């Protein structure tokens, strides 16, 4: 991700997360083309080998047919004409029916096809009509051409010439739909792979060639390389051209591709032109991608247009659009997010942004909090809450920057009168009930049922709203509204309460109600209590519910498992999503993992993120400040949060003494402050304990898979994250150049700066990506030196890194395909299950007599699947009934197919020589088995 800094508030680290695809729309950002890589000489034998190994899957159906998987093929972005000629023939041949269709090539068809290609000559001297004939033959056979065929096509012909050939070939020669598909694919490849390797001369040639055909091309797709060639067309459009809802329809009646005038305007080569014409034509930003591209063009200068588009969007779309708006981290966004949080479309997304960015919220809301309108009152409320969360010093700084009269008013309304969360609150009556609450209560129709006997109102915590709380009658009506809700559609009263009430009081209310329901053995007819957890609960509720889901699955209470997962999804907080992610990692039940994974995918889609990006962003801050600190105030005594040696939350008193818990308040302490501090400590301790365990496992897996972060992502989501910074500071990091070569090792200091081994400050401006270095990539001397530094600073790592046990194939094992060094060791079956499945291993299919005789583990990044076979078997009906087992073989095979929902078992006949296995994968697998073997006592 690329980031651009704000010029409005340079003292605040403001930024916009830009996806590279968004920047492809902004030709003004790229002044020089990238160097086109030199193609390798064409070798027919090597190309056939790549075809056989990459195109064909490993799976075979009952008829003996292979899967053809074109998306596996690594087509180089630069190739000779001879190689382009080869891939054109291969991709349009009879073996290439459908790129994602399973089982469509028998071994006989494969041999015949390879022989036919091997006997041909690929000179690269092929004409455009001949090429179009290849595409025609493919079309007549009903084949779907691979998307990446555009690369060899663009190698063989000038792009403009190829486009015109496809555009103007006779209808009888190639159908309109076929031409549209090829043109769209070609355009995508040019934009995302070749565009900025084209020289200025080549781009000009494309424009000159295609200029007379611009409006014809719009029937197919928006050709991004044309840039300002679209300007005369855009200038002809009037304010009435797209009146009403026409701007989300096709511009031309015969258009086949998805087209919008916004995309045409986004191609203009000056950001001022983009903004001026979109505003002139009153074209809304209707999708997350359009918002991202608008931000890529205008950055911080036109955020109002994003907000106006969100206001005009249907409720169903608003959530995703707001999440995309949240890619902007700047004070300028805070007033808009506050407005959205007061709306009913998707207030939780806006509140989530404000919770994650307290410094930007303070800088953005302080200037408007001195007003007297609705937004100013809401801003005061938010700023008061931030004071309670430990941001008083930052508030004071920004208030002092205001004009003297405004600053005085803000000190009185924000700093001096911020309420205590333990303050006694009076229940609403007819005079004090807010108007919005009266209106929301009126939406509950029919007779309000009585409160369940097992949940008397006097035993439920009050729901606090501003300076009051719901009275008994209002709480009863709320319960009725919850009963009328579904997880996907809360009752208007429930949504209003969620948006206005204090989150801590909602958590306490929903959790207590749930606990009373649990005591009644959770009768299904009253499952609405679970819905209350989903609609009203937040972090505390999520931490309570997540372990119960795992317990219910073990107890085979499938209905409750479904309720629990769906409830966590409905909460949609970072903590709730993190708990769902934890379930995908911990559960050994495929069905539970699959449902949890689907919920995460949906959350990632709504936020416009990949799964890895989502995992980075759903780490809750647990109420810590920007430096990862939190104070607990007893009045005369203060205590600071500290992460202990074993990753346990601890506190340090004013004399530097570490304690596992806050001390008991004494008569000298302020009773109100001490009570508030103890309550906050209990919540923090439980939350941090849960979060650090999950994140330590995730970071260890990141090290094993060698994931890399862009520097901006690393700083935003790890170094500057209030909680993750504590874990980051305990690990050794490496910086890599654009080629992926390591150029430095460093650690993150307590003040979030970077230092080398000599404790000298360094900058990361010379590196492209950052990753957790695996000790296999360190010399013994480096591990010893850095380990001594960790010891000097008394830093305890969240998992074994510098002192990690490493394993490599022996000289004798190098050419073998099976590891047999553990074959004489007997291990309790229950130990294998508990040890392996905690580390991500999965059971293979059931064998004879209801037993399991293999475990598998996938390493997607290394494209490997590991299989372990054993004698004795695991009892599938109850693993506790399993006897002793003996591991017989361990082997590593290529991974041809994998998804989070389903995994094929490893196939031993494809086992690789151990010397060819990824060293990290080999070491990690042997480490797992060695730890397991240690339990045998032999």
Coordinates of C-alpha atoms in Angstrom, one line a residue, residues 247-439:
X247 CA -25.0 7.2 -14.2
X248 CA -25.0 3.7 -12.9
X249 CA -26.3 2.3 -16.2
X250 CA -24.5 1.7 -19.5
X251 CA -23.8 4.8 -21.5
X252 CA -24.5 3.1 -24.8
X253 CA -27.4 0.8 -25.5
X254 CA -25.3 -1.7 -27.3
X255 CA -22.6 -1.8 -24.6
X256 CA -21.6 -5.2 -23.3
X257 CA -19.0 -4.5 -20.7
X258 CA -19.8 -2.7 -17.4
X259 CA -19.2 1.0 -18.0
X260 CA -19.6 4.2 -16.1
X261 CA -18.9 7.8 -16.9
X262 CA -16.9 8.1 -13.6
X263 CA -14.3 5.7 -15.1
X264 CA -13.9 7.8 -18.2
X265 CA -13.4 11.0 -16.1
X266 CA -10.9 9.1 -13.8
X267 CA -8.7 8.7 -16.8
X268 CA -8.1 12.4 -17.3
X269 CA -4.5 13.3 -16.7
X270 CA -4.9 16.2 -14.3
X271 CA -6.6 15.8 -10.8
X272 CA -8.2 19.2 -11.1
X273 CA -9.9 18.1 -14.3
X274 CA -11.1 14.9 -12.6
X275 CA -12.6 16.8 -9.7
X276 CA -14.1 19.6 -11.8
X277 CA -16.0 17.4 -14.2
X278 CA -17.2 14.9 -11.6
X279 CA -18.6 17.8 -9.6
X280 CA -20.0 19.5 -12.7
X281 CA -21.9 16.4 -13.8
X282 CA -23.0 15.6 -10.2
X283 CA -21.8 12.0 -10.6
X284 CA -21.8 10.2 -7.2
X285 CA -19.1 7.8 -6.1
X286 CA -21.2 4.7 -6.1
X287 CA -18.6 2.0 -5.2
X288 CA -15.7 1.5 -2.9
X289 CA -13.4 1.4 -5.9
X290 CA -14.6 4.7 -7.2
X291 CA -14.0 6.2 -3.7
X292 CA -10.5 4.8 -3.7
X293 CA -9.7 6.2 -7.1
X294 CA -11.2 9.6 -6.2
X295 CA -8.9 9.7 -3.1
X296 CA -5.9 8.7 -5.3
X297 CA -6.6 11.7 -7.5
X298 CA -7.7 14.3 -4.9
X299 CA -6.2 13.0 -1.7
X300 CA -7.3 15.3 1.2
X301 CA -8.7 18.2 -0.9
X302 CA -12.2 16.8 -1.7
X303 CA -13.2 14.6 1.2
X304 CA -16.6 16.4 1.3
X305 CA -17.5 14.7 -2.0
X306 CA -16.9 11.3 -0.5
X307 CA -19.1 12.1 2.4
X308 CA -21.9 13.5 0.2
X309 CA -21.8 10.3 -1.9
X310 CA -22.0 8.2 1.2
X311 CA -25.1 10.2 2.4
X312 CA -26.8 9.5 -0.9
X313 CA -26.0 5.8 -1.0
X314 CA -28.6 3.1 0.0
X315 CA -28.1 1.7 3.5
X316 CA -27.1 -1.7 2.1
X317 CA -24.0 -0.1 0.4
X318 CA -23.2 2.5 3.0
X319 CA -21.2 0.2 5.3
X320 CA -18.7 -0.7 2.6
X321 CA -18.3 2.9 1.4
X322 CA -17.7 4.1 4.9
X323 CA -15.1 1.4 5.5
X324 CA -13.3 2.6 2.3
X325 CA -13.5 6.2 3.5
X326 CA -11.8 5.0 6.6
X327 CA -8.7 4.4 4.6
X328 CA -8.1 8.1 5.1
X329 CA -6.5 8.7 8.5
X330 CA -6.5 12.5 9.0
X331 CA -8.1 15.1 11.3
X332 CA -10.2 16.3 8.3
X333 CA -12.1 13.0 8.3
X334 CA -13.1 13.2 12.0
X335 CA -16.1 15.6 11.5
X336 CA -17.5 13.5 8.7
X337 CA -17.1 10.3 10.7
X338 CA -18.8 11.9 13.6
X339 CA -21.7 12.9 11.3
X340 CA -21.9 9.3 10.1
X341 CA -21.8 7.9 13.6
X342 CA -25.0 9.9 14.4
X343 CA -26.7 8.4 11.3
X344 CA -28.6 5.1 11.2
X345 CA -27.0 3.7 8.1
X346 CA -23.8 2.2 9.5
X347 CA -22.7 4.2 12.6
X348 CA -20.6 1.3 14.0
X349 CA -18.1 1.6 11.1
X350 CA -17.6 5.3 11.8
X351 CA -17.3 4.8 15.5
X352 CA -14.8 2.1 14.9
X353 CA -12.6 4.5 12.9
X354 CA -12.9 7.1 15.7
X355 CA -11.9 4.6 18.3
X356 CA -8.8 3.6 16.3
X357 CA -7.7 7.1 15.6
X358 CA -8.0 9.1 18.9
X359 CA -5.3 11.7 18.0
X360 CA -6.9 12.5 14.7
X361 CA -10.3 12.7 16.3
X362 CA -9.0 15.2 18.9
X363 CA -7.3 17.3 16.2
X364 CA -10.4 17.2 14.0
X365 CA -13.2 17.7 16.6
X366 CA -11.7 20.3 19.0
X367 CA -12.2 23.1 16.5
X368 CA -15.9 22.3 16.1
X369 CA -16.7 21.4 19.7
X370 CA -17.1 25.0 20.8
X371 CA -20.2 25.5 18.6
X372 CA -23.8 25.0 19.7
X373 CA -25.3 22.8 17.0
X374 CA -25.9 19.1 17.1
X375 CA -22.5 18.2 15.7
X376 CA -20.7 20.4 18.3
X377 CA -22.6 18.7 21.2
X378 CA -21.7 15.3 19.8
X379 CA -18.1 16.3 19.5
X380 CA -18.0 17.4 23.1
X381 CA -19.3 14.0 24.2
X382 CA -16.6 12.2 22.1
X383 CA -13.8 14.4 23.5
X384 CA -15.0 13.8 27.1
X385 CA -14.8 10.0 26.5
X386 CA -11.3 10.4 25.1
X387 CA -10.3 12.2 28.3
X388 CA -11.5 9.3 30.3
X389 CA -9.4 7.0 28.1
X390 CA -6.2 8.8 29.0
X391 CA -5.9 11.4 26.3
X392 CA -6.2 14.4 28.5
X393 CA -2.7 15.7 27.7
X394 CA -3.3 15.6 23.9
X395 CA -6.7 17.3 24.5
X396 CA -5.1 20.1 26.5
X397 CA -2.5 20.6 23.7
X398 CA -5.1 21.1 21.0
X399 CA -7.4 23.2 23.1
X400 CA -4.5 25.5 23.9
X401 CA -4.1 26.1 20.2
X402 CA -7.6 27.6 19.8
X403 CA -8.5 31.3 20.3
X404 CA -8.5 32.3 24.0
X405 CA -12.3 32.5 24.3
X406 CA -12.8 29.2 22.5
X407 CA -10.1 27.5 24.5
X408 CA -11.7 28.7 27.8
X409 CA -15.1 27.3 26.8
X410 CA -13.6 24.0 25.8
X411 CA -11.7 23.6 29.0
X412 CA -15.0 24.1 30.9
X413 CA -17.1 21.7 28.7
X414 CA -14.5 19.0 28.0
X415 CA -11.7 18.9 30.5
X416 CA -13.4 20.1 33.7
X417 CA -16.8 18.5 33.4
X418 CA -16.0 15.1 31.8
X419 CA -18.2 12.7 33.8
X420 CA -16.8 9.7 35.8
X421 CA -18.0 6.4 34.5
X422 CA -18.9 5.4 38.0
X423 CA -21.0 8.5 38.5
X424 CA -24.6 7.7 39.7
X425 CA -27.0 8.2 36.8
X426 CA -30.7 9.1 37.3
X427 CA -33.3 7.2 35.3
X428 CA -35.2 9.0 32.6
X429 CA -38.8 10.2 33.2
X430 CA -41.3 11.8 30.9
X431 CA -39.5 15.2 31.0
X432 CA -35.9 14.0 30.7
X433 CA -36.4 11.3 28.1
X434 CA -34.7 12.5 24.9
X435 CA -36.9 13.1 21.9
X436 CA -35.1 10.6 19.7
X437 CA -35.7 7.9 22.4
X438 CA -39.4 8.6 22.6
X439 CA -39.7 8.4 18.8

